[in-house]
Short mmCIF file of C-alpha atoms in Angstrom, two decimals:
data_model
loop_
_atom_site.label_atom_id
_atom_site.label_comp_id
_atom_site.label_asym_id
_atom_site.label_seq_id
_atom_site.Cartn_x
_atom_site.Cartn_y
_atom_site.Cartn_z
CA UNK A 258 -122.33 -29.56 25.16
CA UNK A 259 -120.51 -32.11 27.24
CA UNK A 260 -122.15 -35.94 27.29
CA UNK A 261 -123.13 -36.64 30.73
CA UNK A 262 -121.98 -39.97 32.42
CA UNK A 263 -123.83 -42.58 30.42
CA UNK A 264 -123.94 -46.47 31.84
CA UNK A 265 -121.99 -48.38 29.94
CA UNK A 266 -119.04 -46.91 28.12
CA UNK A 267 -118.42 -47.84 24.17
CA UNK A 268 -115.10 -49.67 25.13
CA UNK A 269 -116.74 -51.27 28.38
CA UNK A 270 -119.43 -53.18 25.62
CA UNK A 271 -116.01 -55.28 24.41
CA UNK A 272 -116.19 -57.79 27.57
CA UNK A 273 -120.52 -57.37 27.26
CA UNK A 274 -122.48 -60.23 25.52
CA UNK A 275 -119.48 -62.48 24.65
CA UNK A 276 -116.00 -60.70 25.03
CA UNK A 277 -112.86 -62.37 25.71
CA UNK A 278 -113.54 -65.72 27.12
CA UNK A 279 -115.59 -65.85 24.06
CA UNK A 280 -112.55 -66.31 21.78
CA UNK A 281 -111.78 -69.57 23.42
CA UNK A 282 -116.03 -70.74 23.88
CA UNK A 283 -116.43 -69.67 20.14
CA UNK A 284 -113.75 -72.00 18.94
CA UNK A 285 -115.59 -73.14 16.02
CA UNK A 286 -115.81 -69.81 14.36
CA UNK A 287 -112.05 -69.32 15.01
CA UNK A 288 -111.33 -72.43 14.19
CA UNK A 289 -112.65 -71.79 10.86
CA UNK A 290 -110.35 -68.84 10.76
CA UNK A 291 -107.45 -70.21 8.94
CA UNK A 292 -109.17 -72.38 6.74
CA UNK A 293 -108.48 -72.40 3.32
CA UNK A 294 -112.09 -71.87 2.16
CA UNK A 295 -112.31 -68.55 4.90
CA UNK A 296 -109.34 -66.92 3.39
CA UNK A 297 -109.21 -64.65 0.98
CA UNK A 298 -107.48 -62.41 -1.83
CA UNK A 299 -107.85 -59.61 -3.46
CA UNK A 300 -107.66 -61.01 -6.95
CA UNK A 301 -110.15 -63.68 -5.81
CA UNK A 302 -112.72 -61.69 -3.99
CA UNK A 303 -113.07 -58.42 -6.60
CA UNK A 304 -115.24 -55.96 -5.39
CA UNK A 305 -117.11 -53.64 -7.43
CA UNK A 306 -117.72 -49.59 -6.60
CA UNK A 307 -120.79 -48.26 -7.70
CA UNK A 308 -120.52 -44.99 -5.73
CA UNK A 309 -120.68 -42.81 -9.02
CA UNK A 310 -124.00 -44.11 -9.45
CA UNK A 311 -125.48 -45.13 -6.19
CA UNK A 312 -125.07 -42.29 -3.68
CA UNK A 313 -125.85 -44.11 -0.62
CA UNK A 314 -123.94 -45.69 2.48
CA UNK A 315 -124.16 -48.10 5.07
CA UNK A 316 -122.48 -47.76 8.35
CA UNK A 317 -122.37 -50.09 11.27
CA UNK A 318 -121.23 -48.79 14.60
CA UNK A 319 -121.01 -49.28 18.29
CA UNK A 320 -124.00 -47.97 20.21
CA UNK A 321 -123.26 -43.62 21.67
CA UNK A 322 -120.20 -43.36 19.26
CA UNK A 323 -121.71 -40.45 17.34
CA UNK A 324 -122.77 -37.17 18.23
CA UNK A 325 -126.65 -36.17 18.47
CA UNK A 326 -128.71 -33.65 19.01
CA UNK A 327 -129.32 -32.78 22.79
CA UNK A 328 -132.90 -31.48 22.20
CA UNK A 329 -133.77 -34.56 19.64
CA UNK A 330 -131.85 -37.36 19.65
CA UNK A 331 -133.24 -38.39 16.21
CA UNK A 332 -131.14 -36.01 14.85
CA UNK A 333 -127.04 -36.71 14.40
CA UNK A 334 -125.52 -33.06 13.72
CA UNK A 335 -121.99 -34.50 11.92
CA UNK A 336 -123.56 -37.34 10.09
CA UNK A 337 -126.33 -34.85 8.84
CA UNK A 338 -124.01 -32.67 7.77
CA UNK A 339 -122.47 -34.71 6.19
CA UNK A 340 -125.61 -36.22 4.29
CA UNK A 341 -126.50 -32.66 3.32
CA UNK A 342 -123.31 -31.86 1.49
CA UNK A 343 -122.43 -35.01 -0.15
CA UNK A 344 -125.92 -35.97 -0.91
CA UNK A 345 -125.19 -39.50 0.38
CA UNK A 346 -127.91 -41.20 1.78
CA UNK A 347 -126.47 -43.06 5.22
CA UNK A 348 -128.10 -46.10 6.56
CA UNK A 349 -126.67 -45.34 9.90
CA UNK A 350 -126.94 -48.44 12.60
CA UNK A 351 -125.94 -49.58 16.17
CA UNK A 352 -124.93 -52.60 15.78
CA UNK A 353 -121.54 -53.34 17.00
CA UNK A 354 -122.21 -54.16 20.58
CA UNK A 355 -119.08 -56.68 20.91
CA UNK A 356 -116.43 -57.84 18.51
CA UNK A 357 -116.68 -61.32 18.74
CA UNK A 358 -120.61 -61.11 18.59
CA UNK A 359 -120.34 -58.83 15.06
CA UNK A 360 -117.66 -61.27 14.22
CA UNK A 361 -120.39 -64.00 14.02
CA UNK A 362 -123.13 -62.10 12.10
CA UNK A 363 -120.75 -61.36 9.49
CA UNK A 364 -118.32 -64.50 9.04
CA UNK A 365 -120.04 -66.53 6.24
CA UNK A 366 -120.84 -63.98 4.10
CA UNK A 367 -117.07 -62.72 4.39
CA UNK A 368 -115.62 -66.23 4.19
CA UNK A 369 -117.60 -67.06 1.45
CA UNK A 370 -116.77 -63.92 -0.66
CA UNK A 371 -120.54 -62.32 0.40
CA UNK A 372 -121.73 -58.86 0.69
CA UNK A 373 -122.50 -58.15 4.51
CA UNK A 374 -124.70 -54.87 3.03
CA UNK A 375 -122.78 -52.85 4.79
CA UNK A 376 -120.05 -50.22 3.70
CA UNK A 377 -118.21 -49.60 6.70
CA UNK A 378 -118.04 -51.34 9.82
CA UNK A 379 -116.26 -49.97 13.17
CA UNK A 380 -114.03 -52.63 15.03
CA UNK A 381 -111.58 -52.56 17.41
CA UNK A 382 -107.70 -53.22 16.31
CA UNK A 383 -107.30 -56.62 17.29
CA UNK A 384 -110.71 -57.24 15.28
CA UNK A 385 -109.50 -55.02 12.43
CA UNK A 386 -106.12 -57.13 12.38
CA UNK A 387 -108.05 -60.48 12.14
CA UNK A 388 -110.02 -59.69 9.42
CA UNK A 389 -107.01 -57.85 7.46
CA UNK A 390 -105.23 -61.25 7.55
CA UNK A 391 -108.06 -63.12 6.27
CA UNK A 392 -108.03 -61.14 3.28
CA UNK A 393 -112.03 -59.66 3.99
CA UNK A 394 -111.14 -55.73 4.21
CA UNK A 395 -110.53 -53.95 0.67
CA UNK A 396 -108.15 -51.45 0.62
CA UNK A 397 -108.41 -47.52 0.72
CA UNK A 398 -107.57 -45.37 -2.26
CA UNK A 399 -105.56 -42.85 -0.19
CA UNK A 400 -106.18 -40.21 -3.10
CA UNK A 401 -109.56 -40.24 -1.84
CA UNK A 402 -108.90 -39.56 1.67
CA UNK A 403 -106.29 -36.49 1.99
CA UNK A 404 -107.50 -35.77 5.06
CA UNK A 405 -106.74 -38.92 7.25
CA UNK A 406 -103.48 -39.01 5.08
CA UNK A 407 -102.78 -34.61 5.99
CA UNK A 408 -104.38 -35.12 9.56
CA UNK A 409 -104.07 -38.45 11.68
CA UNK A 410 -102.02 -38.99 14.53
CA UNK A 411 -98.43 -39.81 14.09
CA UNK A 412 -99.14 -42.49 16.54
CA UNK A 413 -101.49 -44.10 15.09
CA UNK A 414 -99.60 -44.86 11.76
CA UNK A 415 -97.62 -48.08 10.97
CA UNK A 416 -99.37 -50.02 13.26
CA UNK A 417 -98.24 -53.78 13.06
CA UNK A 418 -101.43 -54.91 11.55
CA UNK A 419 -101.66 -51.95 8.97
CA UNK A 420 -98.35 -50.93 8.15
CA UNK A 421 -98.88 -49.12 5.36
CA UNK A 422 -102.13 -47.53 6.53
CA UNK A 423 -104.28 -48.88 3.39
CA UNK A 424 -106.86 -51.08 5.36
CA UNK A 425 -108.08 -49.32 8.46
CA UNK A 426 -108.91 -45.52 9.66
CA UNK A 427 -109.17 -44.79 13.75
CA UNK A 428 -112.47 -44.16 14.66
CA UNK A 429 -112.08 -42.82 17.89
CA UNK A 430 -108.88 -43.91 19.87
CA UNK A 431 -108.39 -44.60 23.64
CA UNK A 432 -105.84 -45.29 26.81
CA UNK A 433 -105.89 -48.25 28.97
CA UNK A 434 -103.69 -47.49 31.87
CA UNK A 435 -104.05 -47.07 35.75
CA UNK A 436 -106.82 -45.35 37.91
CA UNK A 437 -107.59 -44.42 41.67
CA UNK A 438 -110.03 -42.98 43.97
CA UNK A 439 -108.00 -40.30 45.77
CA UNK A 440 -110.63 -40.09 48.49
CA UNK A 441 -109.41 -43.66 49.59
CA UNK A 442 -106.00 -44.48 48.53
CA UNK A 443 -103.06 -42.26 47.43
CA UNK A 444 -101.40 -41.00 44.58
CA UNK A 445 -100.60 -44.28 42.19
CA UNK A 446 -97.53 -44.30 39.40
CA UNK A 447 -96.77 -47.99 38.26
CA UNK A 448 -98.11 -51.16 37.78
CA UNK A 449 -95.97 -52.26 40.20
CA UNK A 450 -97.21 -50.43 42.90
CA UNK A 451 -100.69 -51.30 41.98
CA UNK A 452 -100.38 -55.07 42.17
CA UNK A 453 -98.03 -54.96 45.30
CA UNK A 454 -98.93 -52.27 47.64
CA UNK A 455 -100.16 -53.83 50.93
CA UNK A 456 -102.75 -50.56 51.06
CA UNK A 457 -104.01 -51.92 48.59
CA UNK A 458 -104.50 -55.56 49.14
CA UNK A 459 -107.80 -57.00 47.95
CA UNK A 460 -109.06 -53.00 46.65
CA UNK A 461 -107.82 -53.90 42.83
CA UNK A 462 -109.39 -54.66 39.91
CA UNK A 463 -108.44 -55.67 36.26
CA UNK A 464 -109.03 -55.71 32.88
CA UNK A 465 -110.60 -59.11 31.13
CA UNK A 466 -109.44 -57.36 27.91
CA UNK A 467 -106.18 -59.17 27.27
CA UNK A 468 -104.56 -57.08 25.68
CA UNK A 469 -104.58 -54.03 28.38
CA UNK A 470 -104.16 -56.20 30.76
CA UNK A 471 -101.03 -57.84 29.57
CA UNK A 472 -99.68 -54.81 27.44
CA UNK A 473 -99.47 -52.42 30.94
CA UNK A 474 -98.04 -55.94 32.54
CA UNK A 475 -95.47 -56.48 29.59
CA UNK A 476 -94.35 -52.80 29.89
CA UNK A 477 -93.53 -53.09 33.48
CA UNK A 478 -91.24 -55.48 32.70
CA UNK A 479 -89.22 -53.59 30.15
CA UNK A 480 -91.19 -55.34 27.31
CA UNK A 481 -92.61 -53.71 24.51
CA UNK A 482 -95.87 -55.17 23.78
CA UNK A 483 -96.01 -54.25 20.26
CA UNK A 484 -93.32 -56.62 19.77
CA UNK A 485 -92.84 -59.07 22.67
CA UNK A 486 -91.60 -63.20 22.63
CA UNK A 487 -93.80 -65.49 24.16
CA UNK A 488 -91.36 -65.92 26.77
CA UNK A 489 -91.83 -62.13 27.59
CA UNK A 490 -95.49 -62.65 27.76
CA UNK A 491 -95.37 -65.79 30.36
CA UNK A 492 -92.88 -63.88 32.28
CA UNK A 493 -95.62 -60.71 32.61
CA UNK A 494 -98.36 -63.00 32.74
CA UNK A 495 -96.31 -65.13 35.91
CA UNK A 496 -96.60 -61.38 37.79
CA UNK A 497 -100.22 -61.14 37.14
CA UNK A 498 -100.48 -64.54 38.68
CA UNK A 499 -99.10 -63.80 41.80
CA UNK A 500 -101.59 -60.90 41.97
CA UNK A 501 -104.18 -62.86 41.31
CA UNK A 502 -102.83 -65.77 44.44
CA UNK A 503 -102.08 -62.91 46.84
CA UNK A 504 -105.42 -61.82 46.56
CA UNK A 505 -104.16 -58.47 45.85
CA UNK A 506 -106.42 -58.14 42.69
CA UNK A 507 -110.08 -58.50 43.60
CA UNK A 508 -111.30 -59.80 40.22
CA UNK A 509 -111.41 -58.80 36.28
CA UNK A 510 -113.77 -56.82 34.97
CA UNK A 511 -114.87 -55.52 31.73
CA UNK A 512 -116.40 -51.67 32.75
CA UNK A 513 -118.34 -52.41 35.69
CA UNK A 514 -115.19 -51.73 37.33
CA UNK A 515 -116.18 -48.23 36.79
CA UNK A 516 -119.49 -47.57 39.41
CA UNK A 517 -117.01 -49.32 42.02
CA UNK A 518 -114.39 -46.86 41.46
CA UNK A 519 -116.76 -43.95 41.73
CA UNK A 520 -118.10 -45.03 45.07
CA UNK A 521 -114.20 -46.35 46.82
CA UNK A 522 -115.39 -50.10 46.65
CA UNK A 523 -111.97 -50.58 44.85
CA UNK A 524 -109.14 -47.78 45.17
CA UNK A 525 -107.33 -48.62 41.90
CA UNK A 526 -107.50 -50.49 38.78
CA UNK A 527 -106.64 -51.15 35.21
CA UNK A 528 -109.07 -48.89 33.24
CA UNK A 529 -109.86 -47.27 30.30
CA UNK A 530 -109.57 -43.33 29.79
CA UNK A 531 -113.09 -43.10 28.34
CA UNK A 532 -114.50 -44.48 31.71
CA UNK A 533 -112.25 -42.00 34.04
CA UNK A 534 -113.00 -39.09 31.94
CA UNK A 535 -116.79 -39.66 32.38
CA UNK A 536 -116.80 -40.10 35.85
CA UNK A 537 -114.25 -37.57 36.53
CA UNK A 538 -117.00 -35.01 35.44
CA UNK A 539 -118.83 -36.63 38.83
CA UNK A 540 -116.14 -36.70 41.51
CA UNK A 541 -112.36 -35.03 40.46
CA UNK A 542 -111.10 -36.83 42.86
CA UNK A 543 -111.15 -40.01 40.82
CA UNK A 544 -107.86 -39.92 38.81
CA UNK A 545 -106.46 -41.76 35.41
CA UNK A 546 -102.95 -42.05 35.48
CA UNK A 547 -100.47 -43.15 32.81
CA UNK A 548 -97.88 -45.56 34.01
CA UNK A 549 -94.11 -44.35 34.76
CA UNK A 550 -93.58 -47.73 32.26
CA UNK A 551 -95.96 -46.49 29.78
CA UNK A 552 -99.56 -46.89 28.11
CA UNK A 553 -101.74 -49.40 25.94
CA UNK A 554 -103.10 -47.11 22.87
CA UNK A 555 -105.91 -49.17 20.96
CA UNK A 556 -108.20 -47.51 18.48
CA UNK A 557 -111.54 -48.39 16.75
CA UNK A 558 -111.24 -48.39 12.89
CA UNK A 559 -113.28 -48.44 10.01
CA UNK A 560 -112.97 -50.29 7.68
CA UNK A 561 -114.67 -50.85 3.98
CA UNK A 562 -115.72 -54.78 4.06
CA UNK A 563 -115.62 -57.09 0.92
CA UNK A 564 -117.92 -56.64 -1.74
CA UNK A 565 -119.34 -53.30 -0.19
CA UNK A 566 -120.12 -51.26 -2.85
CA UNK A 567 -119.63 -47.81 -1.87
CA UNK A 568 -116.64 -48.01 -1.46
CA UNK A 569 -116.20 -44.63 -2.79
CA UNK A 570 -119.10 -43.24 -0.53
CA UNK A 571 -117.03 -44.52 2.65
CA UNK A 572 -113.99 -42.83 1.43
CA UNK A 573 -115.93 -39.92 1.20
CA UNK A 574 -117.48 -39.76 4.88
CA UNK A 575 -113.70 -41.10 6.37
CA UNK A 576 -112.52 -37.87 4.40
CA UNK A 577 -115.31 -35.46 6.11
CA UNK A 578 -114.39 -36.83 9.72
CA UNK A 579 -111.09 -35.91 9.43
CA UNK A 580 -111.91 -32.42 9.11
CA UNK A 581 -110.65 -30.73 12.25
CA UNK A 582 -113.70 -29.32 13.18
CA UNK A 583 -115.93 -31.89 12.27
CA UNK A 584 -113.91 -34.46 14.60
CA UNK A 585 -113.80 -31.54 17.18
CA UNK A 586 -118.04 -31.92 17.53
CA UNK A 587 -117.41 -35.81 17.34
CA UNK A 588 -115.02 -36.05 19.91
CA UNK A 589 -117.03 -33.15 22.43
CA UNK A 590 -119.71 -35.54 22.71
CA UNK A 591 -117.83 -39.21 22.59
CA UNK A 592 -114.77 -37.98 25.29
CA UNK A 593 -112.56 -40.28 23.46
CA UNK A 594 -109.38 -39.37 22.06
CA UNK A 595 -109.43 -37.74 19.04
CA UNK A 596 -107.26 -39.22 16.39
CA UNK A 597 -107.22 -35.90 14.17
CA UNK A 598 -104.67 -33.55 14.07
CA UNK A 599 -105.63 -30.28 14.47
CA UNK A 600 -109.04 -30.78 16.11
CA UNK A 601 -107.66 -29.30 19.51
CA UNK A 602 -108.01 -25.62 18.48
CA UNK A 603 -111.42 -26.56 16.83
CA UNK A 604 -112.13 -27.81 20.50
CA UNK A 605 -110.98 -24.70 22.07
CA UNK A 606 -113.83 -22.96 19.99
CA UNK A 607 -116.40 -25.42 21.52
CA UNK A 608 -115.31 -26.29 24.73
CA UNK A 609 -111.87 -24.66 26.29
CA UNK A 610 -111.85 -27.57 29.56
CA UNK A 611 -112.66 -30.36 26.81
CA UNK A 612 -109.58 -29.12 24.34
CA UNK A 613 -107.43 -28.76 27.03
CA UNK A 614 -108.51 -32.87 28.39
CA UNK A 615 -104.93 -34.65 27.74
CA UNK A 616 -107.70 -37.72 27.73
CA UNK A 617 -108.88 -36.45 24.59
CA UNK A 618 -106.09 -34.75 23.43
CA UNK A 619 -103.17 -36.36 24.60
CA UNK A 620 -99.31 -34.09 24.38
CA UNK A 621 -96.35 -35.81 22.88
CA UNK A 622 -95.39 -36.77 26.18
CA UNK A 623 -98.28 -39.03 26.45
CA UNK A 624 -98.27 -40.28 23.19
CA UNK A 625 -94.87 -40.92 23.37
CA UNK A 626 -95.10 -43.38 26.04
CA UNK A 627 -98.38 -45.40 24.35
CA UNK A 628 -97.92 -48.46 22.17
CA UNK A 629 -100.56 -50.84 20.20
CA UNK A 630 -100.48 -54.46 21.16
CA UNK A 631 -98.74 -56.68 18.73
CA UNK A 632 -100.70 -57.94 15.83
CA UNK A 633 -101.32 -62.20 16.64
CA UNK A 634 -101.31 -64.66 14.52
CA UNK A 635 -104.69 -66.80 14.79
CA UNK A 636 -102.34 -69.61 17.04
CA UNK A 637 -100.76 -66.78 18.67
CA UNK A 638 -104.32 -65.35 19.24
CA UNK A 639 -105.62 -68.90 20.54
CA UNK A 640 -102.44 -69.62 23.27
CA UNK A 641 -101.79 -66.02 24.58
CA UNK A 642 -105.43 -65.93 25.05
CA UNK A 643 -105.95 -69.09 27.07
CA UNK A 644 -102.84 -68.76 29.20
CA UNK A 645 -104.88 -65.28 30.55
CA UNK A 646 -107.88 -66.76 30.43
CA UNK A 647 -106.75 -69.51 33.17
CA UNK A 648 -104.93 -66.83 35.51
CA UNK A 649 -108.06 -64.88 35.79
CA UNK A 650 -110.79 -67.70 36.15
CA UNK A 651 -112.82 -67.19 33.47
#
């Protein structure tokens, strides 16, 4: 059965409690970041498994990221499931409600070469990236996980901060591109349009996520933003800036942009496909669109922390999601896209509208057009962040 429109989307909760201005107010925990005494190795942090003996998991997650049970939401039909068959007892908790925030609960244990007591923890790419360079995520035995290797996206392999695919596994996977009301503006196509068109003037809002922001801004320009110069970047970031003095953009938002949308308070924005999809179900006349230029792809991963150890157990449950129909009853309630292959025709068996949601199951053409933002360095993450961070006033 289809979610119903809930108040704060999953992705929306990145810009909540802290999000991005936090990177620059939290300077002392990023600061810390490329110390020597916060990075580490894999031959000097060992981990030990003890899944053979000790058939139990913990999982931290974001808050309505996993399917439950209409009639008792106690119950979690997937994650039962999967209890029942592997006889894995899951410590299952909500507890991702921003990236920077989890960053900060779990820092000095990682730094210091500490369990966190948990197995797996679900962040978002540029999170997963951060922690990959410091050397605090162990890496997957892909014997143990045939199913991501049979059964994830194309498009979501070789990203720049996991070539190889040995670190993270997409959770659930979304688009950040371009939406409208149609009930108070026209048909929209480009970035271009949206941050120029006199209709338009002062009836646009954007992204504080920097990366969606810039990456739709980047590929208007030609630029790829999975591998872009910092001369590219100023030159995207110098249109957003004009936007921003013309007062054709409104303000940035993280997804309160969303209830604004729904009513025509704004006629367009940057937003995120999770958002549209949800209130689509309300009003079909408001509309995501995927730019002429192209599309931000960004995933939430899991990932098996230092010295958790169940490894094995995580590897396990990462296996049993990628089961086509499994993900199919994950992704009918989440309206995310899916990042397993073959879940589609599971969907059709479910819900025939859902499977045929290019949202949640994007074609080829759609994919083809996506791209994950480049992988930063922590000074990278520090300048790229601040030069947005001045443009949009926070």
């Amino acid at each position: 059965m289809r979610s119903p429109l809930r108040p704060l989307s999953r992705r929306g909760l990145l810009t909540g409690t802290l999000g991005s201005a936090a990177l620059l107010a939290a300077g002392g925990s990023l600061a810390g970041c490329g110390t020597k005494g916060a990075q580490q190795t894999e031959a000097g942090c060992v981990s030990e498994d003890l899944s053979g003996t000790e058939k139990k998991l913990a999982f931290s997650n974001w808050p309505q990221y996993m399917d439950v049970d209409d009639k008792d939401e106690s119950k979690r039909p997937t994650l039962d499931e999967f209890i029942a068959k592997s006889g894995i007892e899951v410590t299952y908790t909500e507890d991702v409600n921003d990236n920077n925030e989890f960053f900060g609960k779990v820092q000095n244990q990682l730094a210091g070469c500490q369990s966190t007591g948990r197995d797996i923890m679900v962040l978002t790419d540029w999170m997963a990236a951060r922690m990959i360079r410091l050397g605090w995520i162990q890496k997957l035995d892909k014997s143990k996980i045939p199913n991501v290797e049979a059964n994830l996206l194309p498009s979501l392999k070789g990203r720049s901060f996991d070539k190889d695919n040995q670190f993270a596994v997409p959770w659930q996977s979304g688009l950040a591109g371009l939406a409208y009301n149609g009930k108070v503006t026209k048909e929209l196509r480009t970035v271009d349009e949206l941050l120029t068109r006199p209709d338009l003037k002062g009836k646009v809002t954007a992204l504080s996520e920097m990366r969606d922001t810039m990456g739709l801004l980047l590929q208007s320009n030609g630029h790829d933003p999975a591998n872009f110069t910092a001369a590219q970047f100023d030159d995207a970031l110098n249109k957003l800036k004009k936007a921003v003095d013309s007062g054709q953009i409104r303000k940035f938002t993280g997804n309160d942009y969303a209830p604004d949308l729904a009513k025509g308070d704004i006629a367009a924005c940057v937003g995120w496909s999770g958002d549209v999809i949800q209130l689509g179900f309300e009003d079909e006349s408001v509309k995501f669109v995927v730019p002429e230029s192209g599309v931000m792809l960004w995933s939430d991963n899991m990932l098996v922390p230092n010295k958790a150890t169940h490894k094995g157990n995580a590897e396990q449950l990462a296996n049993y999601y990628y089961e086509p129909a499994v993900a199919a009853r994950l992704a009918a309630y989440v309206n995310y896209i899916c990042p397993v292959q073959g879940a589609q025709a599971e969907m059709e068996k479910i819900d025939p509208e859902l499977a045929a949601n290019p949202l949640i199951f994007p074609d080829e053409a759609m994919l083809s057009k996506s791209k994950v933002f480049m992988a930063l360095d922590e000074k990278q993450e520090r300048e790229y962040e601040g030069k947005f961070q001045q443009v949009i006033g926070a």
